[in-house]
mmCIF file of C-alpha atoms and ligand atoms in Angstrom:
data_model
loop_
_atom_site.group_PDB
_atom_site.id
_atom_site.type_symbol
_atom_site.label_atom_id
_atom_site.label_comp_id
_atom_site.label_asym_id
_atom_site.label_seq_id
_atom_site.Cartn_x
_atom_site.Cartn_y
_atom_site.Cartn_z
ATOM 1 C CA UNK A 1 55.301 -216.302 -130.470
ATOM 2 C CA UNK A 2 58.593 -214.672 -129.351
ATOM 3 C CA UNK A 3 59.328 -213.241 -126.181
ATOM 4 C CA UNK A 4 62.445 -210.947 -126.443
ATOM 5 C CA UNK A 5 62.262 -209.774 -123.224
ATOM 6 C CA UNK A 6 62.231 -213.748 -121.693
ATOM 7 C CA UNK A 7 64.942 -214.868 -124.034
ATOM 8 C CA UNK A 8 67.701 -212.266 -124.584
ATOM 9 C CA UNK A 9 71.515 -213.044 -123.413
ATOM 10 C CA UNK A 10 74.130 -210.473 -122.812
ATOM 11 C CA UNK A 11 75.282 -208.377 -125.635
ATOM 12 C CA UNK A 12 77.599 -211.196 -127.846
ATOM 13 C CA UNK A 13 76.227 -214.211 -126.418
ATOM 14 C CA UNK A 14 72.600 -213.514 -127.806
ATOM 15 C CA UNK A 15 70.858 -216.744 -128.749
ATOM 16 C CA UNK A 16 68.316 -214.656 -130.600
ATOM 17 C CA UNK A 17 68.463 -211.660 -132.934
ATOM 18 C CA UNK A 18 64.972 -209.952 -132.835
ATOM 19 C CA UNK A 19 63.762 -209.398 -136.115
ATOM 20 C CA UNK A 20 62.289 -205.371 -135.675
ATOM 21 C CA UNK A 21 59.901 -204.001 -138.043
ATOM 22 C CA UNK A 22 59.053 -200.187 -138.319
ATOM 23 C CA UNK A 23 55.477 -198.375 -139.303
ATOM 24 C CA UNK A 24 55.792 -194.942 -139.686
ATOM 25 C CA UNK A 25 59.275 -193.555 -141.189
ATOM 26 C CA UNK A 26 59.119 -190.179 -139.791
ATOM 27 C CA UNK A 27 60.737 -188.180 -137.118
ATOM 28 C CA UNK A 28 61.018 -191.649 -134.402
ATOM 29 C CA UNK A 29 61.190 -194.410 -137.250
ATOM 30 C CA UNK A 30 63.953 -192.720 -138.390
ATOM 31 C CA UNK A 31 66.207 -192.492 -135.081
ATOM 32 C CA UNK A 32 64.838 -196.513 -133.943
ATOM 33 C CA UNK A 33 65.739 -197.388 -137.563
ATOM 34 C CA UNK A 34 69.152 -195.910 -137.066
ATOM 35 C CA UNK A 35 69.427 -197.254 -133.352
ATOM 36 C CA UNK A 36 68.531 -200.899 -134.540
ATOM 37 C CA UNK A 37 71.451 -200.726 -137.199
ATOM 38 C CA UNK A 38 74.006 -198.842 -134.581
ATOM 39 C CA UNK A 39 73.589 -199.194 -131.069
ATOM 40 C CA UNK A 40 71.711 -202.426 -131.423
ATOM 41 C CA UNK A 41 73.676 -204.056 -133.956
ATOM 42 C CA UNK A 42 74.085 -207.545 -133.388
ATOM 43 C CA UNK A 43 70.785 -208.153 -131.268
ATOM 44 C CA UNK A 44 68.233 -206.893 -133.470
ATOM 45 C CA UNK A 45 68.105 -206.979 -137.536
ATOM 46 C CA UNK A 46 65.666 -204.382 -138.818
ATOM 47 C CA UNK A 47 63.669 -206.703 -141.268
ATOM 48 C CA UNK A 48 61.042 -204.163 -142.767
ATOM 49 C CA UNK A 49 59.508 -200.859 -143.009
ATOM 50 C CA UNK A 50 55.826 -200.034 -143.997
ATOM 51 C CA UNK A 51 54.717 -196.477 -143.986
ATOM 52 C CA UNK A 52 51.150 -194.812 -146.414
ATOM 53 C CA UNK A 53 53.853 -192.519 -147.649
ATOM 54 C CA UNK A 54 56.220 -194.680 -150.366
ATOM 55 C CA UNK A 55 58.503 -192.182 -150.777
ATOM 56 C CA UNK A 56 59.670 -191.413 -146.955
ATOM 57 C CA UNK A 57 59.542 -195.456 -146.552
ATOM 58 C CA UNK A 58 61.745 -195.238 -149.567
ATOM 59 C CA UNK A 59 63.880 -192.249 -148.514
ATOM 60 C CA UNK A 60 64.329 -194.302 -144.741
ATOM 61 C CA UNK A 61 65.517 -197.509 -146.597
ATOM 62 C CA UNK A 62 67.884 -195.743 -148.739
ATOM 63 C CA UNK A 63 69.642 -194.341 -145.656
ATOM 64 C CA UNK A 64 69.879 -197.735 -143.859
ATOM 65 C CA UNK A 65 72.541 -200.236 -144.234
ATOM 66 C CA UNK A 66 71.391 -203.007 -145.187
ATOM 67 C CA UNK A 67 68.764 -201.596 -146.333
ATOM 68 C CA UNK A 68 65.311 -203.189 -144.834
ATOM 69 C CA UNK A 69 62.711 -204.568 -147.144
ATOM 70 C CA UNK A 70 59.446 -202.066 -147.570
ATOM 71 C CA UNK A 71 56.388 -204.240 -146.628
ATOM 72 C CA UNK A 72 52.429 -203.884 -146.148
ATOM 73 C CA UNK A 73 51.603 -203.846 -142.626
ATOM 74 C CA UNK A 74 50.289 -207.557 -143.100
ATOM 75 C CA UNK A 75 53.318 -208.891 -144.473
ATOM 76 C CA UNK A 76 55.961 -206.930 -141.792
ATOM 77 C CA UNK A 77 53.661 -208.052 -138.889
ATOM 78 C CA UNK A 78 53.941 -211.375 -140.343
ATOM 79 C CA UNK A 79 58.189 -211.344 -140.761
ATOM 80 C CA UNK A 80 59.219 -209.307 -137.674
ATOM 81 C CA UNK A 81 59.021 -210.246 -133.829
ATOM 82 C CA UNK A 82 58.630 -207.259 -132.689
ATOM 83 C CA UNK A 83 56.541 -204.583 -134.588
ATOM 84 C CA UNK A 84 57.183 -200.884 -133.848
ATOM 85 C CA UNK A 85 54.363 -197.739 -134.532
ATOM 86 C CA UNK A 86 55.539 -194.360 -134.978
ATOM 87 C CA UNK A 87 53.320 -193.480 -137.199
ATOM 88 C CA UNK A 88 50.243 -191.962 -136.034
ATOM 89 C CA UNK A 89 47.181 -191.897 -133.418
ATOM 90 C CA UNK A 90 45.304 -194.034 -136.446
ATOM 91 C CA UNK A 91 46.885 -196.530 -137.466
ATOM 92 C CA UNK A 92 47.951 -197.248 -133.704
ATOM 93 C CA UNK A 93 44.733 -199.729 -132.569
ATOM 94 C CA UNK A 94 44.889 -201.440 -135.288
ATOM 95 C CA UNK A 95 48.471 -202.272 -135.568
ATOM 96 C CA UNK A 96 48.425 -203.072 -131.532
ATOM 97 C CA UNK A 97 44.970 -205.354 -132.513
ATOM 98 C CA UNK A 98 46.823 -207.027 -135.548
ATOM 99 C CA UNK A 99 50.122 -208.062 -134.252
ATOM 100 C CA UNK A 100 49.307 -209.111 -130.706
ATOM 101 C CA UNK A 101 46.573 -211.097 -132.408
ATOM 102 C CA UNK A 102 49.753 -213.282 -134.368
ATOM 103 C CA UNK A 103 51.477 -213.324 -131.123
ATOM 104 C CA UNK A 104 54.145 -210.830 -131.967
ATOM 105 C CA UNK A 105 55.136 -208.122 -129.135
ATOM 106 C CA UNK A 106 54.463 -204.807 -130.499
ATOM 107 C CA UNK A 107 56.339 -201.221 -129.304
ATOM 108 C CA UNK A 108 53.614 -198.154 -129.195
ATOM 109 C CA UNK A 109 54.062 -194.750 -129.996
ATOM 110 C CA UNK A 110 50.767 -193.129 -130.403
ATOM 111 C CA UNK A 111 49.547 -194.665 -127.386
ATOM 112 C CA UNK A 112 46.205 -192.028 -127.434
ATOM 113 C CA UNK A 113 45.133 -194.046 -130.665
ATOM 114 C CA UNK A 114 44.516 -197.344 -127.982
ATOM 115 C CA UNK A 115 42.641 -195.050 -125.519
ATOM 116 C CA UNK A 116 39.595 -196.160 -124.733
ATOM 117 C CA UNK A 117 39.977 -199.342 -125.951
ATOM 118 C CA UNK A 118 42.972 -200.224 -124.079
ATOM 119 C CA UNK A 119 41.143 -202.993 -122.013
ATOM 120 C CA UNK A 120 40.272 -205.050 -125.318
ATOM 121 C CA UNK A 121 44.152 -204.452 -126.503
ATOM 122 C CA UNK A 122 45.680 -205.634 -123.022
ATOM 123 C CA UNK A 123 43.375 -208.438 -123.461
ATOM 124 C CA UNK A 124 44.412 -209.609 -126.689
ATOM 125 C CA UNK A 125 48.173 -209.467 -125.289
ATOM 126 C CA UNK A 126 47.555 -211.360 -122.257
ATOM 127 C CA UNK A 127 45.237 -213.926 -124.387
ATOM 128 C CA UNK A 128 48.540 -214.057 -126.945
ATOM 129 C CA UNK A 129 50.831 -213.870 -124.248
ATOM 130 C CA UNK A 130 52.940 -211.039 -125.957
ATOM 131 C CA UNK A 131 54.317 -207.621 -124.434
ATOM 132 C CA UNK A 132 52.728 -204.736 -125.462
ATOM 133 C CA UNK A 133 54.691 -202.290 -125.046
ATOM 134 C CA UNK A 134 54.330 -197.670 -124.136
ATOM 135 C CA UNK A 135 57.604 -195.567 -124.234
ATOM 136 C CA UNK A 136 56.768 -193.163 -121.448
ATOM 137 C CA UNK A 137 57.557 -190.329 -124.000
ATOM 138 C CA UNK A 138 58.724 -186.845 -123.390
ATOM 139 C CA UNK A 139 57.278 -186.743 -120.068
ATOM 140 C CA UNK A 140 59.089 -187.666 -116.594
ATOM 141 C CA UNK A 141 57.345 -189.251 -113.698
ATOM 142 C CA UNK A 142 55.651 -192.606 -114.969
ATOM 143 C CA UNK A 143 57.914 -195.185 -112.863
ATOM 144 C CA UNK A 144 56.629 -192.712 -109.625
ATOM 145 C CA UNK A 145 53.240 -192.947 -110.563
ATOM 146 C CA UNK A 146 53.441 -196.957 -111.722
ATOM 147 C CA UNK A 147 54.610 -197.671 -107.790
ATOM 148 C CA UNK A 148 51.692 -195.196 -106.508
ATOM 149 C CA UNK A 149 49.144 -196.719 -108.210
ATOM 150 C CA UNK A 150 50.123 -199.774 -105.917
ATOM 151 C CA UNK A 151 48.472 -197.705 -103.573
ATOM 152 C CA UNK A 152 45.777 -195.102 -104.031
ATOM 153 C CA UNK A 153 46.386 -192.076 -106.469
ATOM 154 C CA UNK A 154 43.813 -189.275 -105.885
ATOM 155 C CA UNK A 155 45.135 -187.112 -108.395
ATOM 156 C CA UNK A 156 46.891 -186.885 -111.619
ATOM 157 C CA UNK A 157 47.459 -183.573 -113.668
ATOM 158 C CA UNK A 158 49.607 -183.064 -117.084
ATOM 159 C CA UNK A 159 49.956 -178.984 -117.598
ATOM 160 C CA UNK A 160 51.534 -179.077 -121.186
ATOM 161 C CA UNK A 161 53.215 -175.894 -122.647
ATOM 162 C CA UNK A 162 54.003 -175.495 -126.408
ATOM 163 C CA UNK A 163 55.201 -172.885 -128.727
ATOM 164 C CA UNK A 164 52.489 -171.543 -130.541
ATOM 165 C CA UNK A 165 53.095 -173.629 -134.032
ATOM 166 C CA UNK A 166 52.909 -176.863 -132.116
ATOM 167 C CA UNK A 167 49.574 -176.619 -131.926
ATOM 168 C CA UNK A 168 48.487 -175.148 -135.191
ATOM 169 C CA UNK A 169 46.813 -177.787 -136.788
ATOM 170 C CA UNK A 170 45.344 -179.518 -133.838
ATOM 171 C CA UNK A 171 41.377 -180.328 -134.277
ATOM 172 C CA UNK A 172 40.628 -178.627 -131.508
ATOM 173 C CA UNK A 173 42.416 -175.652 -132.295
ATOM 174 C CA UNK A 174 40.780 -175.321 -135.507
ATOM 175 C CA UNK A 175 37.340 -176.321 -134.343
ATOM 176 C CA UNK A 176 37.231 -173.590 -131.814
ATOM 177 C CA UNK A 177 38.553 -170.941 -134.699
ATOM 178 C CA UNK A 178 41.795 -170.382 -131.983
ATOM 179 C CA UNK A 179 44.251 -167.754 -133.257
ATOM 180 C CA UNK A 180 47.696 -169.023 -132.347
ATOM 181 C CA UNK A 181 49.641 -165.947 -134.451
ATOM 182 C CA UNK A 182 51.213 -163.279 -133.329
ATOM 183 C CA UNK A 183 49.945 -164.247 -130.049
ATOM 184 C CA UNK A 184 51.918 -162.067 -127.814
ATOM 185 C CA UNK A 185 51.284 -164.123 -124.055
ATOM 186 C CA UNK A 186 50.421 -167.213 -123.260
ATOM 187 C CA UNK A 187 46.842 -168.305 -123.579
ATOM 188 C CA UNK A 188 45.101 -171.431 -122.144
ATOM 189 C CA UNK A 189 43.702 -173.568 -125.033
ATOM 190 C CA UNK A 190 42.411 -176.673 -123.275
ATOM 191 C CA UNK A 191 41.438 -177.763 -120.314
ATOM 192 C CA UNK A 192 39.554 -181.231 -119.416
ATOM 193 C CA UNK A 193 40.720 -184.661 -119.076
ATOM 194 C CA UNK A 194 42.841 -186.775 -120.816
ATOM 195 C CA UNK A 195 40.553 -188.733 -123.326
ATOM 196 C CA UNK A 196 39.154 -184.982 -124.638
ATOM 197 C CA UNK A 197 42.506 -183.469 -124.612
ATOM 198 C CA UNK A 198 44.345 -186.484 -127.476
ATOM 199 C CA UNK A 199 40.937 -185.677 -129.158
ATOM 200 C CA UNK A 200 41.711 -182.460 -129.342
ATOM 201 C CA UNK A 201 45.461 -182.479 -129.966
ATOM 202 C CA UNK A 202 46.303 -185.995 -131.378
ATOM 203 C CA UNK A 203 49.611 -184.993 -132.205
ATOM 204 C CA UNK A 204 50.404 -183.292 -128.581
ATOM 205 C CA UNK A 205 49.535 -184.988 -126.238
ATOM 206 C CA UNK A 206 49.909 -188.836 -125.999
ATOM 207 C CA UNK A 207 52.214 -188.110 -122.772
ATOM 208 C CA UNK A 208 48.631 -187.694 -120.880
ATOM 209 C CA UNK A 209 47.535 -191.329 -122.836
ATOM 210 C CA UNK A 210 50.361 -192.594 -120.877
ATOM 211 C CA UNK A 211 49.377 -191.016 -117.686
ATOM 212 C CA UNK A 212 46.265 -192.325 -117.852
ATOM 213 C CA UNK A 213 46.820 -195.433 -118.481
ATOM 214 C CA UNK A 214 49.099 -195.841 -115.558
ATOM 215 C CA UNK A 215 47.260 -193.843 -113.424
ATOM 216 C CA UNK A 216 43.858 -192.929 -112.890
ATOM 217 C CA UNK A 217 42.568 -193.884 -116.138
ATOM 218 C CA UNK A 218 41.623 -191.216 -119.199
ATOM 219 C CA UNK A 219 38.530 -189.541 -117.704
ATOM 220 C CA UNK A 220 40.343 -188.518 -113.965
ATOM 221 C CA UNK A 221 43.232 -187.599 -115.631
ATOM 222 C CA UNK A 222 43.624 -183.585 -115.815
ATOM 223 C CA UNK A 223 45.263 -181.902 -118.847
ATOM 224 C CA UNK A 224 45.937 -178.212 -119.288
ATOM 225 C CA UNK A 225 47.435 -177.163 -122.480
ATOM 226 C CA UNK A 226 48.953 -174.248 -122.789
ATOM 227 C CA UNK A 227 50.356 -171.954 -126.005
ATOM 228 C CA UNK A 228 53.375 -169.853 -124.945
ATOM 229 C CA UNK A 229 55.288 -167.616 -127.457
ATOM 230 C CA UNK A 230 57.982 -167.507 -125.068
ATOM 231 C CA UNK A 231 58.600 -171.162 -124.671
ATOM 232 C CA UNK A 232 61.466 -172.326 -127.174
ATOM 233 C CA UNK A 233 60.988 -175.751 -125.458
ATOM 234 C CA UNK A 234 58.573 -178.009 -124.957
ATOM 235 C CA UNK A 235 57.309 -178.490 -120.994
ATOM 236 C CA UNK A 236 55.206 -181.011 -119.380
ATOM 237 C CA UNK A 237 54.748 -180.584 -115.609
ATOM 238 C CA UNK A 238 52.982 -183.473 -113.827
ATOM 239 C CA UNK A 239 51.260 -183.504 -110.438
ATOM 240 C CA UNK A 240 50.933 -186.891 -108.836
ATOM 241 C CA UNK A 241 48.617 -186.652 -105.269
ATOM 242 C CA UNK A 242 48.338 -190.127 -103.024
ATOM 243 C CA UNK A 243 48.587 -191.948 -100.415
ATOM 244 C CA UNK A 244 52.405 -192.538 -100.534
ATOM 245 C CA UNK A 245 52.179 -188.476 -100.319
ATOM 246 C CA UNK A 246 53.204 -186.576 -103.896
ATOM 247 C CA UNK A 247 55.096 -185.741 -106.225
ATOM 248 C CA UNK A 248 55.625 -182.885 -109.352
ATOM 249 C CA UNK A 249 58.081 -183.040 -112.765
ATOM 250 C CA UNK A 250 58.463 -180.764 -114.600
ATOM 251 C CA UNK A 251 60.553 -181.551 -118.541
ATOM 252 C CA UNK A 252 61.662 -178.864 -120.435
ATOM 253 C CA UNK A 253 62.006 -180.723 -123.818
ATOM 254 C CA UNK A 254 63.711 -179.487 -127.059
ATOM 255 C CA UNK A 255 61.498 -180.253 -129.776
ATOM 256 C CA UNK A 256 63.366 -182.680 -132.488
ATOM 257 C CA UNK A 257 64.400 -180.805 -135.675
ATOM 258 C CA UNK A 258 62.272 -182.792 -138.290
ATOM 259 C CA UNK A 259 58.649 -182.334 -135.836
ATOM 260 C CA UNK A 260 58.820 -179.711 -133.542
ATOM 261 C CA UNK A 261 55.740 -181.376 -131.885
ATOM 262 C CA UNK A 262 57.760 -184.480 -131.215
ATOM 263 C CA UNK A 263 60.079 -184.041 -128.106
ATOM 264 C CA UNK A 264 63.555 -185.606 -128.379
ATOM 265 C CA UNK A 265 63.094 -186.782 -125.180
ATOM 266 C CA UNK A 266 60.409 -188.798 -126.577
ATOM 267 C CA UNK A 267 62.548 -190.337 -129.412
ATOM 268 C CA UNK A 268 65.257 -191.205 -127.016
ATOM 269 C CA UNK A 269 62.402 -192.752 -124.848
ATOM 270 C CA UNK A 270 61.672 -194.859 -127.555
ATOM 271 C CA UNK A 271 65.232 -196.219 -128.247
ATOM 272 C CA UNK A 272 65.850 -196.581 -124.610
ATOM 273 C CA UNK A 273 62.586 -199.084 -124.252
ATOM 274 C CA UNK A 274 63.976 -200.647 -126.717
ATOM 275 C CA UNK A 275 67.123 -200.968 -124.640
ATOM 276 C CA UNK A 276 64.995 -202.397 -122.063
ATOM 277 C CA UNK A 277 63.718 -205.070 -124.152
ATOM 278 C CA UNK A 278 67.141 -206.069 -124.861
ATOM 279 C CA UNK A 279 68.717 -206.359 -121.412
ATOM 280 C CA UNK A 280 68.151 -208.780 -118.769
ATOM 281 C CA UNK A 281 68.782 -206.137 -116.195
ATOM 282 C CA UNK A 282 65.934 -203.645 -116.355
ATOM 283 C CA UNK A 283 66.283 -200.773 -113.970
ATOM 284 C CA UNK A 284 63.735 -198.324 -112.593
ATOM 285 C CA UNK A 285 59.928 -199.649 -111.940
HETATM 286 N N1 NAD B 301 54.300 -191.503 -126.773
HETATM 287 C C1 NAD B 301 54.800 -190.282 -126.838
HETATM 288 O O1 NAD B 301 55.114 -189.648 -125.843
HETATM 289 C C2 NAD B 301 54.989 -189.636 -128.181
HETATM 290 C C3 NAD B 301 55.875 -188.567 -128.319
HETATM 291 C C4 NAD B 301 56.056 -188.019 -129.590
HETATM 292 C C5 NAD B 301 55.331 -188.515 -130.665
HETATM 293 N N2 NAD B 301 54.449 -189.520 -130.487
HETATM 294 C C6 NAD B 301 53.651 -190.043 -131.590
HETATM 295 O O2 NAD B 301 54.456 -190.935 -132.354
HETATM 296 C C7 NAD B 301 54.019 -190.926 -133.716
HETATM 297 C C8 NAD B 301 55.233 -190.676 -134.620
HETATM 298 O O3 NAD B 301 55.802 -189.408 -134.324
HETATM 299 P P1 NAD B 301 56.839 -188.751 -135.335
HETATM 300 O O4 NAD B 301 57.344 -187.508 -134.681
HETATM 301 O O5 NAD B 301 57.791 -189.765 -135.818
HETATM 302 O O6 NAD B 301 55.845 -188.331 -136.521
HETATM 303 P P2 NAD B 301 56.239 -187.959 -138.036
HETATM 304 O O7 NAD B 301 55.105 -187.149 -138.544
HETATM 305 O O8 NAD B 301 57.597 -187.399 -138.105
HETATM 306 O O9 NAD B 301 56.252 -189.376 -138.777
HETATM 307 C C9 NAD B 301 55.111 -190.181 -138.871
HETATM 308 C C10 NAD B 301 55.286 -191.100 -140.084
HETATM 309 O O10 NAD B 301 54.235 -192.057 -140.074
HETATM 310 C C11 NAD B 301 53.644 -192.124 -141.361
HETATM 311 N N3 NAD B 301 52.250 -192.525 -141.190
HETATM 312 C C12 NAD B 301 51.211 -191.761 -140.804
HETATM 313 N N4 NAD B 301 50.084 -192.493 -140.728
HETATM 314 C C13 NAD B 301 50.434 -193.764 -141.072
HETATM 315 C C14 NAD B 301 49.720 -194.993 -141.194
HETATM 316 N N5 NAD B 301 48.405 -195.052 -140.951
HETATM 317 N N6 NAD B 301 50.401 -196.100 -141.575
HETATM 318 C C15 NAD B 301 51.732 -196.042 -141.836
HETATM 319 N N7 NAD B 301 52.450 -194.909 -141.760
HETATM 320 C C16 NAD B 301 51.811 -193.784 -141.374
HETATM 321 C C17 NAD B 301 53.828 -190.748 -141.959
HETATM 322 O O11 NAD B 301 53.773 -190.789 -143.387
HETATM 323 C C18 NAD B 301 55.206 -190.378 -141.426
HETATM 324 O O12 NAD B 301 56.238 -190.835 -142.279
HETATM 325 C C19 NAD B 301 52.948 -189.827 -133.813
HETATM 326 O O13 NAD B 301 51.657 -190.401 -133.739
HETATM 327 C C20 NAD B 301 53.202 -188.983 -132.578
HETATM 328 O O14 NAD B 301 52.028 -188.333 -132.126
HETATM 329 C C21 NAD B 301 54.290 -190.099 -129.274
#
């Protein structure tokens, strides 16, 4: 059992180098891949990478120097400390279920895949006493509504606004027969709570998992998604009602070049909680 965020010294004096292992080499494995070698260099080693498509695992460890080993998910969750998903709303409960279970902290991307069964997956933390843990994403607002839900939150909403082709292949899209082309305004596609909205749009929406989680909880969560052919960005306004009083965001977010449905707020969220994990002064709630 390692606890990087217990143990870590100042950059240079570091008694430990985490060993960092990466599922999923996509659009965010790539850039925390790149981070561990760069920014990080010196605290971290980035042992392994493990992704269901060889070749981008492959294409990922060609680009890194040194280059990482490519390992099943049993074998990197075995080697690394701490065990990173970016990989999808799938594979995320299980690696979360796995890698606690052998004690090792473990960074979450697709934080809708725990929904649901988050209490069992906090459990397994606190039973392995390991950190577990969520980026806050592309979305602003989660250290305001982690200090009001001190108190009492009465309401949390997520109104999410896309380009059109963000959305295209989303289950709920094509379950409902929705026809996002030439779509000349913007048109409501969703509206519910939380736990039906990263059914509907796994690849979205895991902003409102996040919400939820801190907040009110998946099912009094409100999410209203939104397909806008003007937007060429991608914007999540939150709505946070309590008794502290309230609060709104609102993040216009440039979608990443590789996955437009990826914010690059989101990737930079996940390099800078890895940050966190690294420094013994953690700022913000
Ligand atoms: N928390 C947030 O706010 C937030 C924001 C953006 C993206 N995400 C989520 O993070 C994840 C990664 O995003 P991305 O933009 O890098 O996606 P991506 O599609 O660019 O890359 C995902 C990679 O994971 C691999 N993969 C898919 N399923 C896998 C599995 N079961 N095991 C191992 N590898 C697998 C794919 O082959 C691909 O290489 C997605 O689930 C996405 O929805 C979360």
């Amino acid at each position: 059992m390692f606890h990087a965020s217990c143990f870590m010294l100042p950059v240079g004096d570091s008694l430990f180098v985490i060993k960092v292992g990466i599922i999923g080499c996509g659009t965010i494995g790539w850039e925390l891949a790149k981070a561990c070698q760069k920014r990080f260099a010196g605290e971290v080693t980035l042992e392994a990478l493990s992704d269901i498509d060889a070749g981008r695992a492959r294409r990922l460890q060609k680009a890194l120097k040194p280059r990482p080993d490519i390992l099943s998910f049993d074998r990197l969750a075995k080697r690394c400390d701490l065990i990173i998903e970016a990989a999808s709303k799938h594979a995320s409960y299980e690696v979360a279920k796995k890698a606690l279970s052998l004690g090792k902290d473990v960074m979450l991307m697709s934080v809708g895949g725990i929904l649901g069964k988050e209490k069992e997956i906090f459990e397994v933390a606190r039973t392995h006493r390991c950190c577990l843990y969520l980026p806050s994403g592309g979305v602003v607002g989660i250290d305001g509504l982690k200090a009001a839900s001190v108190g009492k939150i009465y309401r949390v909403t997520l109104t999410t606004r896309k380009p059109p082709q963000g959305f295209e292949d989303s289950p709920y899209v094509l379950k409902h027969g929705i026809r996002l082309k030439n779509l000349k305004q913007e048109k409501v596609l969703f509206e519910g709570n939380a736990f039906q909205a990263v059914r509907g749009f796994p690849k979205n929406i895991n902003v409102s998992a996040t919400l939820s989680l801190v907040g009110l909880g998946a099912k009094k969560t409100k999410v209203r998604i939104i397909a806008s052919p003007q937007m060429l960005v991608n914007v999540h306004e939150v709505y946070v009602q309590g008794d502290f009083g309230s609060f709104y965001t609102r993040t216009e977010n440039f979608p990443s070049e590789e996955n437009p449905k990826t914010s690059r707020l989101a990737i930079l969220s996940a390099v800078a909680t890895l940050e966190r994990i690294l420094r013994n002064v953690k700022i913000g709630t």
